[in-house]
JSON list of C-alpha atoms in Angstrom, two decimals:
[
{"chain": "A", "resi": 42, "resn": "MET", "atom": "CA", "xyz": [-61.17, -81.07, 148.54]},
{"chain": "A", "resi": 43, "resn": "SER", "atom": "CA", "xyz": [-58.27, -80.91, 150.78]},
{"chain": "A", "resi": 44, "resn": "THR", "atom": "CA", "xyz": [-55.08, -79.02, 150.16]},
{"chain": "A", "resi": 45, "resn": "ASP", "atom": "CA", "xyz": [-51.82, -79.94, 152.08]},
{"chain": "A", "resi": 46, "resn": "LEU", "atom": "CA", "xyz": [-50.35, -76.71, 153.50]},
{"chain": "A", "resi": 47, "resn": "GLY", "atom": "CA", "xyz": [-47.30, -78.46, 154.92]},
{"chain": "A", "resi": 48, "resn": "SER", "atom": "CA", "xyz": [-46.44, -78.35, 158.71]},
{"chain": "A", "resi": 49, "resn": "HIS", "atom": "CA", "xyz": [-47.04, -74.70, 159.43]},
{"chain": "A", "resi": 50, "resn": "LEU", "atom": "CA", "xyz": [-49.85, -73.21, 161.59]},
{"chain": "A", "resi": 51, "resn": "PRO", "atom": "CA", "xyz": [-52.04, -71.48, 158.92]},
{"chain": "A", "resi": 52, "resn": "SER", "atom": "CA", "xyz": [-52.15, -67.70, 159.45]},
{"chain": "A", "resi": 53, "resn": "ASP", "atom": "CA", "xyz": [-56.01, -67.69, 159.31]},
{"chain": "A", "resi": 54, "resn": "LEU", "atom": "CA", "xyz": [-56.14, -70.10, 162.05]},
{"chain": "A", "resi": 55, "resn": "ALA", "atom": "CA", "xyz": [-53.62, -68.44, 164.35]},
{"chain": "A", "resi": 56, "resn": "ALA", "atom": "CA", "xyz": [-55.67, -65.19, 163.98]},
{"chain": "A", "resi": 57, "resn": "ALA", "atom": "CA", "xyz": [-58.87, -66.96, 164.63]},
{"chain": "A", "resi": 58, "resn": "LEU", "atom": "CA", "xyz": [-57.52, -68.57, 167.92]},
{"chain": "A", "resi": 59, "resn": "GLN", "atom": "CA", "xyz": [-57.10, -64.98, 169.16]},
{"chain": "A", "resi": 60, "resn": "ASP", "atom": "CA", "xyz": [-60.53, -63.75, 168.04]},
{"chain": "A", "resi": 61, "resn": "PRO", "atom": "CA", "xyz": [-63.04, -63.30, 171.00]},
{"chain": "A", "resi": 62, "resn": "ALA", "atom": "CA", "xyz": [-65.93, -63.89, 168.53]},
{"chain": "A", "resi": 63, "resn": "LEU", "atom": "CA", "xyz": [-64.86, -67.52, 168.25]},
{"chain": "A", "resi": 64, "resn": "GLU", "atom": "CA", "xyz": [-64.36, -68.37, 171.97]},
{"chain": "A", "resi": 65, "resn": "ASN", "atom": "CA", "xyz": [-67.62, -70.44, 171.88]},
{"chain": "A", "resi": 66, "resn": "VAL", "atom": "CA", "xyz": [-66.51, -72.61, 168.85]},
{"chain": "A", "resi": 67, "resn": "ALA", "atom": "CA", "xyz": [-65.98, -76.26, 169.66]},
{"chain": "A", "resi": 68, "resn": "VAL", "atom": "CA", "xyz": [-62.88, -78.07, 168.30]},
{"chain": "A", "resi": 69, "resn": "PRO", "atom": "CA", "xyz": [-63.04, -81.86, 167.91]},
{"chain": "A", "resi": 70, "resn": "VAL", "atom": "CA", "xyz": [-59.91, -83.60, 168.92]},
{"chain": "A", "resi": 71, "resn": "VAL", "atom": "CA", "xyz": [-59.52, -87.10, 167.43]},
{"chain": "A", "resi": 72, "resn": "THR", "atom": "CA", "xyz": [-57.30, -89.72, 169.30]},
{"chain": "A", "resi": 73, "resn": "VAL", "atom": "CA", "xyz": [-57.28, -93.50, 169.16]},
{"chain": "A", "resi": 74, "resn": "ASP", "atom": "CA", "xyz": [-58.90, -95.54, 172.11]},
{"chain": "A", "resi": 75, "resn": "ARG", "atom": "CA", "xyz": [-57.49, -98.82, 173.53]},
{"chain": "A", "resi": 76, "resn": "GLN", "atom": "CA", "xyz": [-59.57, -100.87, 170.95]},
{"chain": "A", "resi": 77, "resn": "GLY", "atom": "CA", "xyz": [-58.03, -98.84, 167.95]},
{"chain": "A", "resi": 78, "resn": "PHE", "atom": "CA", "xyz": [-61.36, -96.93, 167.39]},
{"chain": "A", "resi": 79, "resn": "PRO", "atom": "CA", "xyz": [-61.27, -93.09, 166.78]},
{"chain": "A", "resi": 80, "resn": "HIS", "atom": "CA", "xyz": [-62.06, -91.25, 170.05]},
{"chain": "A", "resi": 81, "resn": "VAL", "atom": "CA", "xyz": [-63.53, -87.88, 169.77]},
{"chain": "A", "resi": 82, "resn": "ALA", "atom": "CA", "xyz": [-63.50, -85.20, 172.61]},
{"chain": "A", "resi": 83, "resn": "LEU", "atom": "CA", "xyz": [-64.40, -81.48, 172.23]},
{"chain": "A", "resi": 84, "resn": "LEU", "atom": "CA", "xyz": [-62.27, -78.42, 173.23]},
{"chain": "A", "resi": 85, "resn": "SER", "atom": "CA", "xyz": [-62.98, -74.85, 172.62]},
{"chain": "A", "resi": 86, "resn": "PHE", "atom": "CA", "xyz": [-60.97, -72.16, 171.06]},
{"chain": "A", "resi": 87, "resn": "LEU", "atom": "CA", "xyz": [-60.33, -70.88, 174.61]},
{"chain": "A", "resi": 88, "resn": "GLU", "atom": "CA", "xyz": [-58.57, -74.27, 175.50]},
{"chain": "A", "resi": 89, "resn": "ILE", "atom": "CA", "xyz": [-56.10, -74.12, 172.45]},
{"chain": "A", "resi": 90, "resn": "PHE", "atom": "CA", "xyz": [-53.58, -71.45, 171.76]},
{"chain": "A", "resi": 91, "resn": "PRO", "atom": "CA", "xyz": [-50.61, -70.75, 169.65]},
{"chain": "A", "resi": 92, "resn": "HIS", "atom": "CA", "xyz": [-47.20, -71.57, 171.13]},
{"chain": "A", "resi": 93, "resn": "ARG", "atom": "CA", "xyz": [-43.67, -70.98, 169.91]},
{"chain": "A", "resi": 94, "resn": "HIS", "atom": "CA", "xyz": [-42.33, -72.29, 166.58]},
{"chain": "A", "resi": 95, "resn": "GLU", "atom": "CA", "xyz": [-45.48, -72.88, 164.74]},
{"chain": "A", "resi": 96, "resn": "ARG", "atom": "CA", "xyz": [-46.94, -75.12, 167.37]},
{"chain": "A", "resi": 97, "resn": "LEU", "atom": "CA", "xyz": [-50.13, -75.14, 169.45]},
{"chain": "A", "resi": 98, "resn": "ALA", "atom": "CA", "xyz": [-50.66, -75.82, 173.15]},
{"chain": "A", "resi": 99, "resn": "PHE", "atom": "CA", "xyz": [-53.91, -77.10, 174.74]},
{"chain": "A", "resi": 100, "resn": "PHE", "atom": "CA", "xyz": [-55.18, -78.28, 177.94]},
{"chain": "A", "resi": 101, "resn": "LEU", "atom": "CA", "xyz": [-57.62, -80.89, 179.27]},
{"chain": "A", "resi": 102, "resn": "GLN", "atom": "CA", "xyz": [-58.94, -82.28, 182.47]},
{"chain": "A", "resi": 103, "resn": "PRO", "atom": "CA", "xyz": [-56.58, -84.57, 184.31]},
{"chain": "A", "resi": 104, "resn": "GLY", "atom": "CA", "xyz": [-57.78, -88.17, 184.36]},
{"chain": "A", "resi": 105, "resn": "SER", "atom": "CA", "xyz": [-59.84, -87.70, 181.06]},
{"chain": "A", "resi": 106, "resn": "ARG", "atom": "CA", "xyz": [-59.80, -90.61, 178.72]},
{"chain": "A", "resi": 107, "resn": "THR", "atom": "CA", "xyz": [-58.50, -88.23, 175.97]},
{"chain": "A", "resi": 108, "resn": "ALA", "atom": "CA", "xyz": [-55.35, -87.08, 178.19]},
{"chain": "A", "resi": 109, "resn": "GLY", "atom": "CA", "xyz": [-54.77, -90.77, 178.66]},
{"chain": "A", "resi": 110, "resn": "PHE", "atom": "CA", "xyz": [-55.07, -91.76, 174.94]},
{"chain": "A", "resi": 111, "resn": "LEU", "atom": "CA", "xyz": [-52.74, -88.63, 174.02]},
{"chain": "A", "resi": 112, "resn": "GLN", "atom": "CA", "xyz": [-50.14, -89.64, 176.54]},
{"chain": "A", "resi": 113, "resn": "LYS", "atom": "CA", "xyz": [-50.15, -93.38, 175.23]},
{"chain": "A", "resi": 114, "resn": "SER", "atom": "CA", "xyz": [-50.11, -92.53, 171.48]},
{"chain": "A", "resi": 115, "resn": "GLY", "atom": "CA", "xyz": [-48.62, -89.25, 171.26]},
{"chain": "A", "resi": 116, "resn": "GLN", "atom": "CA", "xyz": [-50.74, -88.26, 168.24]},
{"chain": "A", "resi": 117, "resn": "CYS", "atom": "CA", "xyz": [-54.13, -86.67, 167.34]},
{"chain": "A", "resi": 118, "resn": "THR", "atom": "CA", "xyz": [-55.93, -84.69, 164.80]},
{"chain": "A", "resi": 119, "resn": "LEU", "atom": "CA", "xyz": [-57.63, -81.33, 165.49]},
{"chain": "A", "resi": 120, "resn": "LEU", "atom": "CA", "xyz": [-60.40, -80.11, 163.51]},
{"chain": "A", "resi": 121, "resn": "PHE", "atom": "CA", "xyz": [-61.15, -76.38, 163.13]},
{"chain": "A", "resi": 122, "resn": "ALA", "atom": "CA", "xyz": [-64.36, -75.61, 161.24]},
{"chain": "A", "resi": 123, "resn": "THR", "atom": "CA", "xyz": [-66.05, -72.42, 160.97]},
{"chain": "A", "resi": 124, "resn": "GLU", "atom": "CA", "xyz": [-68.09, -70.49, 158.35]},
{"chain": "A", "resi": 125, "resn": "SER", "atom": "CA", "xyz": [-64.92, -68.99, 156.96]},
{"chain": "A", "resi": 126, "resn": "PHE", "atom": "CA", "xyz": [-62.54, -72.08, 156.98]},
{"chain": "A", "resi": 127, "resn": "VAL", "atom": "CA", "xyz": [-61.89, -75.70, 157.73]},
{"chain": "A", "resi": 128, "resn": "PHE", "atom": "CA", "xyz": [-58.49, -77.06, 158.80]},
{"chain": "A", "resi": 129, "resn": "TYR", "atom": "CA", "xyz": [-57.47, -80.48, 159.76]},
{"chain": "A", "resi": 130, "resn": "LEU", "atom": "CA", "xyz": [-54.24, -80.45, 161.82]},
{"chain": "A", "resi": 131, "resn": "LYS", "atom": "CA", "xyz": [-52.52, -83.80, 162.20]},
{"chain": "A", "resi": 132, "resn": "GLY", "atom": "CA", "xyz": [-49.66, -84.02, 164.58]},
{"chain": "A", "resi": 133, "resn": "THR", "atom": "CA", "xyz": [-47.73, -85.19, 167.52]},
{"chain": "A", "resi": 134, "resn": "VAL", "atom": "CA", "xyz": [-48.31, -84.22, 171.20]},
{"chain": "A", "resi": 135, "resn": "ARG", "atom": "CA", "xyz": [-45.96, -83.92, 174.20]},
{"chain": "A", "resi": 136, "resn": "PHE", "atom": "CA", "xyz": [-47.06, -83.81, 177.82]},
{"chain": "A", "resi": 137, "resn": "ALA", "atom": "CA", "xyz": [-46.00, -80.40, 179.00]},
{"chain": "A", "resi": 138, "resn": "GLY", "atom": "CA", "xyz": [-47.07, -80.92, 182.55]},
{"chain": "A", "resi": 139, "resn": "LEU", "atom": "CA", "xyz": [-49.75, -80.04, 185.04]},
{"chain": "A", "resi": 140, "resn": "MET", "atom": "CA", "xyz": [-50.62, -76.45, 185.27]},
{"chain": "A", "resi": 141, "resn": "GLU", "atom": "CA", "xyz": [-53.57, -74.76, 187.08]},
{"chain": "A", "resi": 142, "resn": "GLY", "atom": "CA", "xyz": [-54.78, -78.22, 187.76]},
{"chain": "A", "resi": 143, "resn": "LEU", "atom": "CA", "xyz": [-54.94, -79.13, 184.17]},
{"chain": "A", "resi": 144, "resn": "VAL", "atom": "CA", "xyz": [-53.11, -81.64, 181.84]},
{"chain": "A", "resi": 145, "resn": "VAL", "atom": "CA", "xyz": [-51.24, -79.43, 179.16]},
{"chain": "A", "resi": 146, "resn": "PHE", "atom": "CA", "xyz": [-50.04, -80.75, 175.87]},
{"chain": "A", "resi": 147, "resn": "VAL", "atom": "CA", "xyz": [-47.94, -79.13, 173.15]},
{"chain": "A", "resi": 148, "resn": "PHE", "atom": "CA", "xyz": [-48.96, -79.98, 169.64]},
{"chain": "A", "resi": 149, "resn": "ARG", "atom": "CA", "xyz": [-46.53, -80.07, 166.75]},
{"chain": "A", "resi": 150, "resn": "ILE", "atom": "CA", "xyz": [-48.16, -79.90, 163.38]},
{"chain": "A", "resi": 151, "resn": "GLN", "atom": "CA", "xyz": [-47.08, -82.73, 161.06]},
{"chain": "A", "resi": 152, "resn": "THR", "atom": "CA", "xyz": [-49.69, -81.89, 158.33]},
{"chain": "A", "resi": 153, "resn": "ALA", "atom": "CA", "xyz": [-52.08, -78.92, 158.02]},
{"chain": "A", "resi": 154, "resn": "LEU", "atom": "CA", "xyz": [-54.88, -79.65, 155.45]},
{"chain": "A", "resi": 155, "resn": "GLU", "atom": "CA", "xyz": [-57.22, -76.88, 154.33]},
{"chain": "A", "resi": 156, "resn": "ASP", "atom": "CA", "xyz": [-60.62, -78.14, 153.10]},
{"chain": "A", "resi": 157, "resn": "ARG", "atom": "CA", "xyz": [-62.38, -75.82, 150.55]},
{"chain": "A", "resi": 158, "resn": "PRO", "atom": "CA", "xyz": [-65.06, -76.79, 147.99]},
{"chain": "A", "resi": 159, "resn": "SER", "atom": "CA", "xyz": [-64.11, -78.14, 144.65]},
{"chain": "A", "resi": 160, "resn": "LYS", "atom": "CA", "xyz": [-65.19, -76.00, 141.52]},
{"chain": "A", "resi": 161, "resn": "ASP", "atom": "CA", "xyz": [-68.32, -78.29, 141.24]},
{"chain": "A", "resi": 162, "resn": "GLU", "atom": "CA", "xyz": [-69.03, -77.69, 144.81]},
{"chain": "A", "resi": 163, "resn": "GLN", "atom": "CA", "xyz": [-68.79, -73.95, 145.07]},
{"chain": "A", "resi": 164, "resn": "ASP", "atom": "CA", "xyz": [-72.51, -73.68, 146.16]},
{"chain": "A", "resi": 165, "resn": "THR", "atom": "CA", "xyz": [-71.78, -76.03, 149.08]},
{"chain": "A", "resi": 166, "resn": "TYR", "atom": "CA", "xyz": [-70.31, -74.54, 152.31]},
{"chain": "A", "resi": 167, "resn": "LEU", "atom": "CA", "xyz": [-70.70, -74.48, 155.92]},
{"chain": "A", "resi": 168, "resn": "THR", "atom": "CA", "xyz": [-73.27, -72.25, 157.38]},
{"chain": "A", "resi": 169, "resn": "SER", "atom": "CA", "xyz": [-72.13, -72.34, 161.04]},
{"chain": "A", "resi": 170, "resn": "ALA", "atom": "CA", "xyz": [-69.40, -73.66, 163.22]},
{"chain": "A", "resi": 171, "resn": "LEU", "atom": "CA", "xyz": [-69.90, -76.30, 166.02]},
{"chain": "A", "resi": 172, "resn": "ARG", "atom": "CA", "xyz": [-70.68, -73.80, 168.70]},
{"chain": "A", "resi": 173, "resn": "PHE", "atom": "CA", "xyz": [-71.51, -74.10, 172.60]},
{"chain": "A", "resi": 174, "resn": "GLN", "atom": "CA", "xyz": [-73.04, -72.03, 175.10]},
{"chain": "A", "resi": 175, "resn": "ALA", "atom": "CA", "xyz": [-71.69, -71.56, 178.62]},
{"chain": "A", "resi": 176, "resn": "PRO", "atom": "CA", "xyz": [-72.62, -68.98, 181.34]},
{"chain": "A", "resi": 177, "resn": "ALA", "atom": "CA", "xyz": [-70.44, -65.67, 181.41]},
{"chain": "A", "resi": 178, "resn": "ALA", "atom": "CA", "xyz": [-68.63, -66.67, 184.43]},
{"chain": "A", "resi": 179, "resn": "GLU", "atom": "CA", "xyz": [-67.43, -70.03, 183.00]},
{"chain": "A", "resi": 180, "resn": "MET", "atom": "CA", "xyz": [-66.27, -68.32, 179.87]},
{"chain": "A", "resi": 181, "resn": "GLU", "atom": "CA", "xyz": [-64.23, -65.81, 182.01]},
{"chain": "A", "resi": 182, "resn": "ARG", "atom": "CA", "xyz": [-62.81, -68.78, 183.85]},
{"chain": "A", "resi": 183, "resn": "ARG", "atom": "CA", "xyz": [-61.62, -70.41, 180.79]},
{"chain": "A", "resi": 184, "resn": "ARG", "atom": "CA", "xyz": [-60.17, -67.16, 179.59]},
{"chain": "A", "resi": 185, "resn": "GLY", "atom": "CA", "xyz": [-58.16, -66.76, 182.77]},
{"chain": "A", "resi": 186, "resn": "LEU", "atom": "CA", "xyz": [-57.17, -70.40, 182.56]},
{"chain": "A", "resi": 187, "resn": "ARG", "atom": "CA", "xyz": [-55.94, -69.83, 178.98]},
{"chain": "A", "resi": 188, "resn": "ARG", "atom": "CA", "xyz": [-53.90, -66.79, 180.02]},
{"chain": "A", "resi": 189, "resn": "ARG", "atom": "CA", "xyz": [-52.22, -68.32, 183.01]},
{"chain": "A", "resi": 190, "resn": "VAL", "atom": "CA", "xyz": [-51.42, -71.67, 181.32]},
{"chain": "A", "resi": 191, "resn": "GLY", "atom": "CA", "xyz": [-50.09, -69.75, 178.27]},
{"chain": "A", "resi": 192, "resn": "GLU", "atom": "CA", "xyz": [-47.88, -67.48, 180.60]},
{"chain": "A", "resi": 193, "resn": "GLN", "atom": "CA", "xyz": [-46.60, -70.73, 182.58]},
{"chain": "A", "resi": 194, "resn": "LEU", "atom": "CA", "xyz": [-45.85, -72.40, 179.26]},
{"chain": "A", "resi": 195, "resn": "GLY", "atom": "CA", "xyz": [-44.16, -69.34, 177.65]},
{"chain": "A", "resi": 196, "resn": "ALA", "atom": "CA", "xyz": [-46.74, -69.29, 174.87]},
{"chain": "A", "resi": 197, "resn": "GLY", "atom": "CA", "xyz": [-46.35, -66.72, 172.16]}
]
């Protein structure tokens, strides 16, 4: 059952986005394609970071369909699911520019939903997050990109 948390970045999620143990967790990003169907792409916790005033920022490869759909609609939903929590963040995006060869967006939360089992579902829960594996050099590259894009954007 989902609980509406308002338009603020949940503190558990803000902390998790800084947790190195979660760097390999994938985050589905849902936009709408040209035919009106949901379009899903995957980011990682390393490609999303807290930004000023209860916002998030994230970056994508230039020329990706997801970047195009975001620029056209200006909206998306982010799904953060781990063993500890499930949050659905619905919001608007603003193109923030090209940085480090990446397309950067600032995400303003319109609605943050927390999904927790109802009383009759207490024995039902996630046992793992959606995780990926990448070589150490790739993870280090992503850490560097996140740091430099955040500095250029003035994240914090």
